Amino acid sequence: MAGRRTLAQAEQRGPEFVGATPADMAAQEAGARNALALVEAEAATMAQELGYQGALTVGTLEDEIRFYQRRTVEAILEAGKRLMLLKKITPHGEFQQRVQMLGFSYPTAARFMQAAAKTSKSLKLRDLSDQVKNASAFLELVTHDDDVLENLQEMDDIDRLSASQLRERLRQAEQDVKFAAEKRAKAEERADKAEKKLAGKRP
């Protein structure tokens, strides 16, 4: 008919296998297998170069990463204990020099010693040292009191928090503790006033 335009053929959309022949599907599957085999071969080569001898599976690697993350916090505490003892037996004025010879900056050594000293005295911090995997995040905990740390023990995701996320949680926990303390102080003040008022009415 005059004036009618020919419509363009509709573009085929959808999964790649739609309209594919068995030969096409087999070729796609073979390509995927080849790509996976290439990645596995590259990972095996990297593992050999790194001296890694464990299983190359996602589950195994994640479990081992968690293990060494825990060991990182443990290493901080164990190093901190020994630094404290070294400081105790080192003649006055020599400790800082010895710390530098060990490859520590003095502020880092001081944080490790603070972590070890506080963890040895705080049951809550000791419990959290087993849960928190991130070394920087754990060092954030050391600077806070037990009443703030108590709020963190109830969190299910604390083992997955970064240092910045944990810092935000600690800030919120501090505010909660402050609010509870103010509320308790006001309640005690009201009770004290009521007691004095009652005492004034007694004969």
mmCIF file of C-alpha atoms in Angstrom, residues 15 31 94 118 151 155 177:
data_model
loop_
_atom_site.group_PDB
_atom_site.id
_atom_site.type_symbol
_atom_site.label_atom_id
_atom_site.label_comp_id
_atom_site.label_asym_id
_atom_site.label_seq_id
_atom_site.Cartn_x
_atom_site.Cartn_y
_atom_site.Cartn_z
ATOM 1 C CA PRO A 15 18.977 -14.856 27.681
ATOM 2 C CA GLY A 31 33.825 -21.330 26.549
ATOM 3 C CA GLU A 94 66.960 3.028 76.630
ATOM 4 C CA LYS A 118 43.719 -2.979 79.505
ATOM 5 C CA ASN A 151 26.823 -2.342 74.635
ATOM 6 C CA MET A 155 26.034 -6.828 68.507
ATOM 7 C CA VAL A 177 25.735 5.467 78.274
#
